[in-house]
Amino acid sequence: SKLDGSSIETLFVLGMAARHRKDYPAAEKIFDALTREAPGNPLYGLNLALALAGSEDARKRDRAVQQAEAVLTYARLAVWPA
């Protein structure tokens, strides 16, 4: 289901608060949902990467690198199209 603008803003703030508290599982869940809602938003994607990077799970840390690379690739293509 699509989220409305105020729901998205609220989730973003909650995700940032979770990351600040080092509650990486909560931050991951929130930023994963936001990234699915707006895949091209670099704020959501990079915060998802940071939440994953804080995990004790090595697979999630690997996914953090992939997520960050995907955001940077998308940003490069948006700024410097081929």
PDB file of N, CA, C and O in Angstrom:
ATOM      1  N   SER A   1       0.836  -1.186   0.000  1.00  0.00           N
ATOM      2  CA  SER A   1       0.000   0.000   0.000  1.00  0.00           C
ATOM      3  C   SER A   1       0.876   1.243   0.000  1.00  0.00           C
ATOM      4  O   SER A   1       1.955   1.262   0.578  1.00  0.00           O
ATOM      5  N   LYS A   2       0.381   2.272  -0.655  1.00  0.00           N
ATOM      6  CA  LYS A   2       1.119   3.529  -0.742  1.00  0.00           C
ATOM      7  C   LYS A   2       0.959   4.333   0.542  1.00  0.00           C
ATOM      8  O   LYS A   2      -0.104   4.369   1.138  1.00  0.00           O
ATOM      9  N   LEU A   3       2.025   4.967   0.950  1.00  0.00           N
ATOM     10  CA  LEU A   3       1.997   5.814   2.136  1.00  0.00           C
ATOM     11  C   LEU A   3       1.751   7.252   1.701  1.00  0.00           C
ATOM     12  O   LEU A   3       2.224   7.673   0.648  1.00  0.00           O
ATOM     13  N   ASP A   4       1.035   8.023   2.516  1.00  0.00           N
ATOM     14  CA  ASP A   4       0.868   9.436   2.181  1.00  0.00           C
ATOM     15  C   ASP A   4       2.082  10.211   2.674  1.00  0.00           C
ATOM     16  O   ASP A   4       2.926   9.689   3.405  1.00  0.00           O
ATOM     17  N   GLY A   5       2.169  11.469   2.252  1.00  0.00           N
ATOM     18  CA  GLY A   5       3.349  12.273   2.561  1.00  0.00           C
ATOM     19  C   GLY A   5       3.640  12.402   4.040  1.00  0.00           C
ATOM     20  O   GLY A   5       4.788  12.310   4.470  1.00  0.00           O
ATOM     21  N   SER A   6       2.606  12.600   4.868  1.00  0.00           N
ATOM     22  CA  SER A   6       2.861  12.759   6.300  1.00  0.00           C
ATOM     23  C   SER A   6       3.315  11.446   6.923  1.00  0.00           C
ATOM     24  O   SER A   6       4.150  11.435   7.833  1.00  0.00           O
ATOM     25  N   SER A   7       2.805  10.331   6.436  1.00  0.00           N
ATOM     26  CA  SER A   7       3.253   9.026   6.933  1.00  0.00           C
ATOM     27  C   SER A   7       4.716   8.798   6.596  1.00  0.00           C
ATOM     28  O   SER A   7       5.474   8.279   7.418  1.00  0.00           O
ATOM     29  N   ILE A   8       5.103   9.175   5.395  1.00  0.00           N
ATOM     30  CA  ILE A   8       6.493   9.014   4.964  1.00  0.00           C
ATOM     31  C   ILE A   8       7.415   9.873   5.825  1.00  0.00           C
ATOM     32  O   ILE A   8       8.452   9.405   6.297  1.00  0.00           O
ATOM     33  N   GLU A   9       7.026  11.120   6.048  1.00  0.00           N
ATOM     34  CA  GLU A   9       7.849  12.011   6.872  1.00  0.00           C
ATOM     35  C   GLU A   9       7.967  11.481   8.299  1.00  0.00           C
ATOM     36  O   GLU A   9       9.045  11.510   8.891  1.00  0.00           O
ATOM     37  N   THR A  10       6.854  10.987   8.834  1.00  0.00           N
ATOM     38  CA  THR A  10       6.871  10.432  10.193  1.00  0.00           C
ATOM     39  C   THR A  10       7.777   9.217  10.264  1.00  0.00           C
ATOM     40  O   THR A  10       8.594   9.087  11.188  1.00  0.00           O
ATOM     41  N   LEU A  11       7.657   8.323   9.286  1.00  0.00           N
ATOM     42  CA  LEU A  11       8.518   7.135   9.263  1.00  0.00           C
ATOM     43  C   LEU A  11       9.989   7.521   9.163  1.00  0.00           C
ATOM     44  O   LEU A  11      10.837   6.919   9.814  1.00  0.00           O
ATOM     45  N   PHE A  12      10.292   8.530   8.335  1.00  0.00           N
ATOM     46  CA  PHE A  12      11.676   8.963   8.182  1.00  0.00           C
ATOM     47  C   PHE A  12      12.241   9.421   9.533  1.00  0.00           C
ATOM     48  O   PHE A  12      13.341   9.015   9.923  1.00  0.00           O
ATOM     49  N   VAL A  13      11.478  10.246  10.240  1.00  0.00           N
ATOM     50  CA  VAL A  13      11.930  10.741  11.550  1.00  0.00           C
ATOM     51  C   VAL A  13      12.097   9.575  12.530  1.00  0.00           C
ATOM     52  O   VAL A  13      13.086   9.510  13.273  1.00  0.00           O
ATOM     53  N   LEU A  14      11.147   8.650  12.528  1.00  0.00           N
ATOM     54  CA  LEU A  14      11.247   7.476  13.402  1.00  0.00           C
ATOM     55  C   LEU A  14      12.470   6.632  13.040  1.00  0.00           C
ATOM     56  O   LEU A  14      13.166   6.116  13.924  1.00  0.00           O
ATOM     57  N   GLY A  15      12.753   6.495  11.755  1.00  0.00           N
ATOM     58  CA  GLY A  15      13.922   5.738  11.315  1.00  0.00           C
ATOM     59  C   GLY A  15      15.222   6.404  11.748  1.00  0.00           C
ATOM     60  O   GLY A  15      16.156   5.735  12.202  1.00  0.00           O
ATOM     61  N   MET A  16      15.270   7.728  11.613  1.00  0.00           N
ATOM     62  CA  MET A  16      16.466   8.451  12.046  1.00  0.00           C
ATOM     63  C   MET A  16      16.657   8.322  13.561  1.00  0.00           C
ATOM     64  O   MET A  16      17.779   8.141  14.031  1.00  0.00           O
ATOM     65  N   ALA A  17      15.555   8.395  14.304  1.00  0.00           N
ATOM     66  CA  ALA A  17      15.640   8.252  15.764  1.00  0.00           C
ATOM     67  C   ALA A  17      16.125   6.848  16.127  1.00  0.00           C
ATOM     68  O   ALA A  17      16.967   6.693  17.024  1.00  0.00           O
ATOM     69  N   ALA A  18      15.615   5.848  15.429  1.00  0.00           N
ATOM     70  CA  ALA A  18      16.049   4.467  15.694  1.00  0.00           C
ATOM     71  C   ALA A  18      17.543   4.313  15.409  1.00  0.00           C
ATOM     72  O   ALA A  18      18.273   3.699  16.198  1.00  0.00           O
ATOM     73  N   ARG A  19      17.987   4.871  14.294  1.00  0.00           N
ATOM     74  CA  ARG A  19      19.427   4.793  13.974  1.00  0.00           C
ATOM     75  C   ARG A  19      20.249   5.508  15.027  1.00  0.00           C
ATOM     76  O   ARG A  19      21.296   5.027  15.460  1.00  0.00           O
ATOM     77  N   HIS A  20      19.781   6.664  15.474  1.00  0.00           N
ATOM     78  CA  HIS A  20      20.500   7.440  16.496  1.00  0.00           C
ATOM     79  C   HIS A  20      20.612   6.648  17.803  1.00  0.00           C
ATOM     80  O   HIS A  20      21.642   6.708  18.481  1.00  0.00           O
ATOM     81  N   ARG A  21      19.559   5.879  18.121  1.00  0.00           N
ATOM     82  CA  ARG A  21      19.575   5.046  19.336  1.00  0.00           C
ATOM     83  C   ARG A  21      20.349   3.744  19.129  1.00  0.00           C
ATOM     84  O   ARG A  21      20.442   2.939  20.045  1.00  0.00           O
ATOM     85  N   LYS A  22      20.844   3.558  17.905  1.00  0.00           N
ATOM     86  CA  LYS A  22      21.535   2.317  17.521  1.00  0.00           C
ATOM     87  C   LYS A  22      20.595   1.106  17.559  1.00  0.00           C
ATOM     88  O   LYS A  22      21.014  -0.017  17.774  1.00  0.00           O
ATOM     89  N   ASP A  23      19.300   1.375  17.346  1.00  0.00           N
ATOM     90  CA  ASP A  23      18.310   0.309  17.205  1.00  0.00           C
ATOM     91  C   ASP A  23      18.259  -0.035  15.716  1.00  0.00           C
ATOM     92  O   ASP A  23      17.337   0.345  14.998  1.00  0.00           O
ATOM     93  N   TYR A  24      19.316  -0.722  15.275  1.00  0.00           N
ATOM     94  CA  TYR A  24      19.482  -0.981  13.856  1.00  0.00           C
ATOM     95  C   TYR A  24      18.380  -1.857  13.258  1.00  0.00           C
ATOM     96  O   TYR A  24      17.964  -1.610  12.131  1.00  0.00           O
ATOM     97  N   PRO A  25      17.855  -2.858  13.973  1.00  0.00           N
ATOM     98  CA  PRO A  25      16.747  -3.631  13.398  1.00  0.00           C
ATOM     99  C   PRO A  25      15.514  -2.771  13.103  1.00  0.00           C
ATOM    100  O   PRO A  25      14.894  -2.912  12.042  1.00  0.00           O
ATOM    101  N   ALA A  26      15.173  -1.872  14.015  1.00  0.00           N
ATOM    102  CA  ALA A  26      14.020  -0.994  13.783  1.00  0.00           C
ATOM    103  C   ALA A  26      14.301  -0.042  12.630  1.00  0.00           C
ATOM    104  O   ALA A  26      13.442   0.171  11.759  1.00  0.00           O
ATOM    105  N   ALA A  27      15.493   0.537  12.608  1.00  0.00           N
ATOM    106  CA  ALA A  27      15.862   1.451  11.525  1.00  0.00           C
ATOM    107  C   ALA A  27      15.848   0.722  10.177  1.00  0.00           C
ATOM    108  O   ALA A  27      15.358   1.259   9.176  1.00  0.00           O
ATOM    109  N   GLU A  28      16.360  -0.492  10.159  1.00  0.00           N
ATOM    110  CA  GLU A  28      16.371  -1.276   8.922  1.00  0.00           C
ATOM    111  C   GLU A  28      14.949  -1.495   8.413  1.00  0.00           C
ATOM    112  O   GLU A  28      14.665  -1.305   7.223  1.00  0.00           O
ATOM    113  N   LYS A  29      14.058  -1.876   9.303  1.00  0.00           N
ATOM    114  CA  LYS A  29      12.669  -2.142   8.903  1.00  0.00           C
ATOM    115  C   LYS A  29      12.030  -0.878   8.311  1.00  0.00           C
ATOM    116  O   LYS A  29      11.366  -0.934   7.269  1.00  0.00           O
ATOM    117  N   ILE A  30      12.237   0.244   8.971  1.00  0.00           N
ATOM    118  CA  ILE A  30      11.642   1.499   8.510  1.00  0.00           C
ATOM    119  C   ILE A  30      12.236   1.932   7.179  1.00  0.00           C
ATOM    120  O   ILE A  30      11.508   2.250   6.229  1.00  0.00           O
ATOM    121  N   PHE A  31      13.570   1.944   7.071  1.00  0.00           N
ATOM    122  CA  PHE A  31      14.187   2.429   5.840  1.00  0.00           C
ATOM    123  C   PHE A  31      14.009   1.442   4.685  1.00  0.00           C
ATOM    124  O   PHE A  31      13.973   1.850   3.531  1.00  0.00           O
ATOM    125  N   ASP A  32      13.849   0.168   5.002  1.00  0.00           N
ATOM    126  CA  ASP A  32      13.524  -0.801   3.961  1.00  0.00           C
ATOM    127  C   ASP A  32      12.148  -0.484   3.373  1.00  0.00           C
ATOM    128  O   ASP A  32      11.971  -0.475   2.160  1.00  0.00           O
ATOM    129  N   ALA A  33      11.180  -0.196   4.241  1.00  0.00           N
ATOM    130  CA  ALA A  33       9.833   0.154   3.776  1.00  0.00           C
ATOM    131  C   ALA A  33       9.857   1.448   2.961  1.00  0.00           C
ATOM    132  O   ALA A  33       9.227   1.537   1.896  1.00  0.00           O
ATOM    133  N   LEU A  34      10.593   2.445   3.440  1.00  0.00           N
ATOM    134  CA  LEU A  34      10.673   3.709   2.715  1.00  0.00           C
ATOM    135  C   LEU A  34      11.367   3.540   1.369  1.00  0.00           C
ATOM    136  O   LEU A  34      10.961   4.153   0.368  1.00  0.00           O
ATOM    137  N   THR A  35      12.399   2.712   1.324  1.00  0.00           N
ATOM    138  CA  THR A  35      13.122   2.470   0.072  1.00  0.00           C
ATOM    139  C   THR A  35      12.231   1.742  -0.938  1.00  0.00           C
ATOM    140  O   THR A  35      12.283   2.034  -2.129  1.00  0.00           O
ATOM    141  N   ARG A  36      11.401   0.825  -0.456  1.00  0.00           N
ATOM    142  CA  ARG A  36      10.448   0.165  -1.363  1.00  0.00           C
ATOM    143  C   ARG A  36       9.412   1.160  -1.873  1.00  0.00           C
ATOM    144  O   ARG A  36       9.001   1.097  -3.031  1.00  0.00           O
ATOM    145  N   GLU A  37       9.022   2.090  -1.022  1.00  0.00           N
ATOM    146  CA  GLU A  37       8.019   3.102  -1.387  1.00  0.00           C
ATOM    147  C   GLU A  37       8.587   4.094  -2.409  1.00  0.00           C
ATOM    148  O   GLU A  37       7.888   4.511  -3.327  1.00  0.00           O
ATOM    149  N   ALA A  38       9.847   4.482  -2.227  1.00  0.00           N
ATOM    150  CA  ALA A  38      10.479   5.474  -3.106  1.00  0.00           C
ATOM    151  C   ALA A  38      11.913   5.032  -3.389  1.00  0.00           C
ATOM    152  O   ALA A  38      12.866   5.541  -2.794  1.00  0.00           O
ATOM    153  N   PRO A  39      12.076   4.045  -4.302  1.00  0.00           N
ATOM    154  CA  PRO A  39      13.404   3.447  -4.526  1.00  0.00           C
ATOM    155  C   PRO A  39      14.479   4.426  -4.984  1.00  0.00           C
ATOM    156  O   PRO A  39      15.651   4.194  -4.738  1.00  0.00           O
ATOM    157  N   GLY A  40      14.102   5.522  -5.590  1.00  0.00           N
ATOM    158  CA  GLY A  40      15.105   6.466  -6.071  1.00  0.00           C
ATOM    159  C   GLY A  40      15.524   7.511  -5.061  1.00  0.00           C
ATOM    160  O   GLY A  40      16.359   8.359  -5.362  1.00  0.00           O
ATOM    161  N   ASN A  41      14.983   7.457  -3.847  1.00  0.00           N
ATOM    162  CA  ASN A  41      15.317   8.469  -2.853  1.00  0.00           C
ATOM    163  C   ASN A  41      16.624   8.087  -2.154  1.00  0.00           C
ATOM    164  O   ASN A  41      16.680   7.122  -1.405  1.00  0.00           O
ATOM    165  N   PRO A  42      17.686   8.872  -2.391  1.00  0.00           N
ATOM    166  CA  PRO A  42      18.983   8.507  -1.814  1.00  0.00           C
ATOM    167  C   PRO A  42      19.028   8.596  -0.289  1.00  0.00           C
ATOM    168  O   PRO A  42      19.772   7.850   0.345  1.00  0.00           O
ATOM    169  N   LEU A  43      18.227   9.477   0.313  1.00  0.00           N
ATOM    170  CA  LEU A  43      18.205   9.559   1.782  1.00  0.00           C
ATOM    171  C   LEU A  43      17.736   8.256   2.395  1.00  0.00           C
ATOM    172  O   LEU A  43      18.290   7.784   3.378  1.00  0.00           O
ATOM    173  N   TYR A  44      16.706   7.673   1.804  1.00  0.00           N
ATOM    174  CA  TYR A  44      16.186   6.410   2.326  1.00  0.00           C
ATOM    175  C   TYR A  44      17.193   5.295   2.088  1.00  0.00           C
ATOM    176  O   TYR A  44      17.463   4.488   2.964  1.00  0.00           O
ATOM    177  N   GLY A  45      17.734   5.244   0.874  1.00  0.00           N
ATOM    178  CA  GLY A  45      18.673   4.179   0.531  1.00  0.00           C
ATOM    179  C   GLY A  45      19.942   4.212   1.356  1.00  0.00           C
ATOM    180  O   GLY A  45      20.427   3.179   1.820  1.00  0.00           O
ATOM    181  N   LEU A  46      20.491   5.411   1.558  1.00  0.00           N
ATOM    182  CA  LEU A  46      21.729   5.506   2.343  1.00  0.00           C
ATOM    183  C   LEU A  46      21.474   5.225   3.821  1.00  0.00           C
ATOM    184  O   LEU A  46      22.309   4.609   4.487  1.00  0.00           O
ATOM    185  N   ASN A  47      20.328   5.648   4.334  1.00  0.00           N
ATOM    186  CA  ASN A  47      20.015   5.333   5.724  1.00  0.00           C
ATOM    187  C   ASN A  47      19.754   3.848   5.912  1.00  0.00           C
ATOM    188  O   ASN A  47      20.093   3.287   6.958  1.00  0.00           O
ATOM    189  N   LEU A  48      19.181   3.200   4.898  1.00  0.00           N
ATOM    190  CA  LEU A  48      19.038   1.743   4.953  1.00  0.00           C
ATOM    191  C   LEU A  48      20.423   1.102   5.007  1.00  0.00           C
ATOM    192  O   LEU A  48      20.674   0.207   5.814  1.00  0.00           O
ATOM    193  N   ALA A  49      21.338   1.587   4.175  1.00  0.00           N
ATOM    194  CA  ALA A  49      22.706   1.051   4.180  1.00  0.00           C
ATOM    195  C   ALA A  49      23.359   1.237   5.543  1.00  0.00           C
ATOM    196  O   ALA A  49      24.010   0.322   6.060  1.00  0.00           O
ATOM    197  N   LEU A  50      23.182   2.404   6.158  1.00  0.00           N
ATOM    198  CA  LEU A  50      23.779   2.657   7.471  1.00  0.00           C
ATOM    199  C   LEU A  50      23.166   1.765   8.550  1.00  0.00           C
ATOM    200  O   LEU A  50      23.874   1.287   9.440  1.00  0.00           O
ATOM    201  N   ALA A  51      21.850   1.538   8.462  1.00  0.00           N
ATOM    202  CA  ALA A  51      21.197   0.646   9.432  1.00  0.00           C
ATOM    203  C   ALA A  51      21.723  -0.778   9.273  1.00  0.00           C
ATOM    204  O   ALA A  51      22.012  -1.458  10.259  1.00  0.00           O
ATOM    205  N   LEU A  52      21.871  -1.223   8.030  1.00  0.00           N
ATOM    206  CA  LEU A  52      22.396  -2.570   7.772  1.00  0.00           C
ATOM    207  C   LEU A  52      23.851  -2.681   8.236  1.00  0.00           C
ATOM    208  O   LEU A  52      24.271  -3.710   8.762  1.00  0.00           O
ATOM    209  N   ALA A  53      24.616  -1.620   8.037  1.00  0.00           N
ATOM    210  CA  ALA A  53      26.032  -1.632   8.427  1.00  0.00           C
ATOM    211  C   ALA A  53      26.200  -1.783   9.933  1.00  0.00           C
ATOM    212  O   ALA A  53      27.207  -2.309  10.402  1.00  0.00           O
ATOM    213  N   GLY A  54      25.204  -1.352  10.708  1.00  0.00           N
ATOM    214  CA  GLY A  54      25.275  -1.467  12.152  1.00  0.00           C
ATOM    215  C   GLY A  54      24.904  -2.843  12.685  1.00  0.00           C
ATOM    216  O   GLY A  54      25.025  -3.099  13.877  1.00  0.00           O
ATOM    217  N   SER A  55      24.479  -3.722  11.793  1.00  0.00           N
ATOM    218  CA  SER A  55      24.037  -5.053  12.205  1.00  0.00           C
ATOM    219  C   SER A  55      25.215  -5.923  12.632  1.00  0.00           C
ATOM    220  O   SER A  55      26.338  -5.757  12.174  1.00  0.00           O
ATOM    221  N   GLU A  56      24.915  -6.881  13.505  1.00  0.00           N
ATOM    222  CA  GLU A  56      25.927  -7.871  13.883  1.00  0.00           C
ATOM    223  C   GLU A  56      25.999  -9.001  12.856  1.00  0.00           C
ATOM    224  O   GLU A  56      26.937  -9.792  12.872  1.00  0.00           O
ATOM    225  N   ASP A  57      25.020  -9.053  11.958  1.00  0.00           N
ATOM    226  CA  ASP A  57      24.928 -10.091  10.929  1.00  0.00           C
ATOM    227  C   ASP A  57      25.811  -9.708   9.739  1.00  0.00           C
ATOM    228  O   ASP A  57      25.598  -8.675   9.095  1.00  0.00           O
ATOM    229  N   ALA A  58      26.804 -10.535   9.450  1.00  0.00           N
ATOM    230  CA  ALA A  58      27.745 -10.243   8.359  1.00  0.00           C
ATOM    231  C   ALA A  58      27.034 -10.130   7.015  1.00  0.00           C
ATOM    232  O   ALA A  58      27.427  -9.317   6.169  1.00  0.00           O
ATOM    233  N   ARG A  59      25.974 -10.913   6.812  1.00  0.00           N
ATOM    234  CA  ARG A  59      25.241 -10.828   5.535  1.00  0.00           C
ATOM    235  C   ARG A  59      24.563  -9.468   5.390  1.00  0.00           C
ATOM    236  O   ARG A  59      24.515  -8.916   4.291  1.00  0.00           O
ATOM    237  N   LYS A  60      24.084  -8.940   6.491  1.00  0.00           N
ATOM    238  CA  LYS A  60      23.456  -7.611   6.436  1.00  0.00           C
ATOM    239  C   LYS A  60      24.503  -6.531   6.200  1.00  0.00           C
ATOM    240  O   LYS A  60      24.253  -5.572   5.475  1.00  0.00           O
ATOM    241  N   ARG A  61      25.668  -6.702   6.764  1.00  0.00           N
ATOM    242  CA  ARG A  61      26.747  -5.736   6.509  1.00  0.00           C
ATOM    243  C   ARG A  61      27.168  -5.783   5.040  1.00  0.00           C
ATOM    244  O   ARG A  61      27.435  -4.748   4.434  1.00  0.00           O
ATOM    245  N   ASP A  62      27.205  -6.987   4.462  1.00  0.00           N
ATOM    246  CA  ASP A  62      27.504  -7.105   3.028  1.00  0.00           C
ATOM    247  C   ASP A  62      26.418  -6.421   2.202  1.00  0.00           C
ATOM    248  O   ASP A  62      26.697  -5.740   1.215  1.00  0.00           O
ATOM    249  N   ARG A  63      25.165  -6.617   2.618  1.00  0.00           N
ATOM    250  CA  ARG A  63      24.053  -5.974   1.920  1.00  0.00           C
ATOM    251  C   ARG A  63      24.149  -4.450   2.039  1.00  0.00           C
ATOM    252  O   ARG A  63      23.764  -3.719   1.124  1.00  0.00           O
ATOM    253  N   ALA A  64      24.689  -3.964   3.159  1.00  0.00           N
ATOM    254  CA  ALA A  64      24.873  -2.524   3.352  1.00  0.00           C
ATOM    255  C   ALA A  64      25.777  -1.954   2.266  1.00  0.00           C
ATOM    256  O   ALA A  64      25.489  -0.901   1.691  1.00  0.00           O
ATOM    257  N   VAL A  65      26.858  -2.653   1.977  1.00  0.00           N
ATOM    258  CA  VAL A  65      27.783  -2.202   0.935  1.00  0.00           C
ATOM    259  C   VAL A  65      27.073  -2.197  -0.416  1.00  0.00           C
ATOM    260  O   VAL A  65      27.169  -1.224  -1.182  1.00  0.00           O
ATOM    261  N   GLN A  66      26.335  -3.256  -0.717  1.00  0.00           N
ATOM    262  CA  GLN A  66      25.601  -3.330  -1.988  1.00  0.00           C
ATOM    263  C   GLN A  66      24.574  -2.206  -2.089  1.00  0.00           C
ATOM    264  O   GLN A  66      24.419  -1.591  -3.151  1.00  0.00           O
ATOM    265  N   GLN A  67      23.884  -1.942  -0.996  1.00  0.00           N
ATOM    266  CA  GLN A  67      22.870  -0.883  -0.981  1.00  0.00           C
ATOM    267  C   GLN A  67      23.515   0.476  -1.223  1.00  0.00           C
ATOM    268  O   GLN A  67      23.020   1.272  -2.017  1.00  0.00           O
ATOM    269  N   ALA A  68      24.614   0.758  -0.542  1.00  0.00           N
ATOM    270  CA  ALA A  68      25.298   2.042  -0.714  1.00  0.00           C
ATOM    271  C   ALA A  68      25.805   2.190  -2.147  1.00  0.00           C
ATOM    272  O   ALA A  68      25.679   3.259  -2.745  1.00  0.00           O
ATOM    273  N   GLU A  69      26.359   1.119  -2.698  1.00  0.00           N
ATOM    274  CA  GLU A  69      26.837   1.169  -4.083  1.00  0.00           C
ATOM    275  C   GLU A  69      25.683   1.417  -5.049  1.00  0.00           C
ATOM    276  O   GLU A  69      25.828   2.177  -6.012  1.00  0.00           O
ATOM    277  N   ALA A  70      24.538   0.796  -4.800  1.00  0.00           N
ATOM    278  CA  ALA A  70      23.374   0.988  -5.671  1.00  0.00           C
ATOM    279  C   ALA A  70      22.897   2.439  -5.632  1.00  0.00           C
ATOM    280  O   ALA A  70      22.573   3.025  -6.681  1.00  0.00           O
ATOM    281  N   VAL A  71      22.879   3.030  -4.437  1.00  0.00           N
ATOM    282  CA  VAL A  71      22.457   4.426  -4.320  1.00  0.00           C
ATOM    283  C   VAL A  71      23.426   5.335  -5.062  1.00  0.00           C
ATOM    284  O   VAL A  71      23.011   6.233  -5.795  1.00  0.00           O
ATOM    285  N   LEU A  72      24.717   5.092  -4.895  1.00  0.00           N
ATOM    286  CA  LEU A  72      25.709   5.928  -5.566  1.00  0.00           C
ATOM    287  C   LEU A  72      25.655   5.760  -7.078  1.00  0.00           C
ATOM    288  O   LEU A  72      25.787   6.733  -7.823  1.00  0.00           O
ATOM    289  N   THR A  73      25.447   4.540  -7.551  1.00  0.00           N
ATOM    290  CA  THR A  73      25.317   4.302  -8.991  1.00  0.00           C
ATOM    291  C   THR A  73      24.110   5.042  -9.529  1.00  0.00           C
ATOM    292  O   THR A  73      24.180   5.710 -10.567  1.00  0.00           O
ATOM    293  N   TYR A  74      22.981   4.941  -8.834  1.00  0.00           N
ATOM    294  CA  TYR A  74      21.759   5.631  -9.252  1.00  0.00           C
ATOM    295  C   TYR A  74      21.990   7.139  -9.291  1.00  0.00           C
ATOM    296  O   TYR A  74      21.589   7.813 -10.234  1.00  0.00           O
ATOM    297  N   ALA A  75      22.677   7.669  -8.273  1.00  0.00           N
ATOM    298  CA  ALA A  75      22.938   9.110  -8.214  1.00  0.00           C
ATOM    299  C   ALA A  75      23.840   9.554  -9.357  1.00  0.00           C
ATOM    300  O   ALA A  75      23.601  10.594  -9.980  1.00  0.00           O
ATOM    301  N   ARG A  76      24.862   8.757  -9.658  1.00  0.00           N
ATOM    302  CA  ARG A  76      25.760   9.100 -10.774  1.00  0.00           C
ATOM    303  C   ARG A  76      24.982   9.130 -12.083  1.00  0.00           C
ATOM    304  O   ARG A  76      25.171  10.022 -12.901  1.00  0.00           O
ATOM    305  N   LEU A  77      24.121   8.144 -12.310  1.00  0.00           N
ATOM    306  CA  LEU A  77      23.347   8.091 -13.544  1.00  0.00           C
ATOM    307  C   LEU A  77      22.357   9.237 -13.638  1.00  0.00           C
ATOM    308  O   LEU A  77      22.095   9.762 -14.711  1.00  0.00           O
ATOM    309  N   ALA A  78      21.813   9.661 -12.493  1.00  0.00           N
ATOM    310  CA  ALA A  78      20.863  10.771 -12.481  1.00  0.00           C
ATOM    311  C   ALA A  78      21.564  12.094 -12.792  1.00  0.00           C
ATOM    312  O   ALA A  78      21.003  12.957 -13.466  1.00  0.00           O
ATOM    313  N   VAL A  79      22.800  12.230 -12.306  1.00  0.00           N
ATOM    314  CA  VAL A  79      23.530  13.482 -12.507  1.00  0.00           C
ATOM    315  C   VAL A  79      24.257  13.492 -13.839  1.00  0.00           C
ATOM    316  O   VAL A  79      24.282  14.495 -14.534  1.00  0.00           O
ATOM    317  N   TRP A  80      24.857  12.349 -14.200  1.00  0.00           N
ATOM    318  CA  TRP A  80      25.618  12.251 -15.437  1.00  0.00           C
ATOM    319  C   TRP A  80      25.077  11.126 -16.310  1.00  0.00           C
ATOM    320  O   TRP A  80      25.696  10.057 -16.399  1.00  0.00           O
ATOM    321  N   PRO A  81      23.929  11.367 -16.953  1.00  0.00           N
ATOM    322  CA  PRO A  81      23.376  10.282 -17.787  1.00  0.00           C
ATOM    323  C   PRO A  81      24.347   9.927 -18.917  1.00  0.00           C
ATOM    324  O   PRO A  81      25.091  10.770 -19.396  1.00  0.00           O
ATOM    325  N   ALA A  82      24.295   8.681 -19.301  1.00  0.00           N
ATOM    326  CA  ALA A  82      25.194   8.188 -20.375  1.00  0.00           C
ATOM    327  C   ALA A  82      24.857   8.822 -21.704  1.00  0.00           C
ATOM    328  O   ALA A  82      23.804   9.265 -21.978  1.00  0.00           O
TER     329      ALA A  82
END
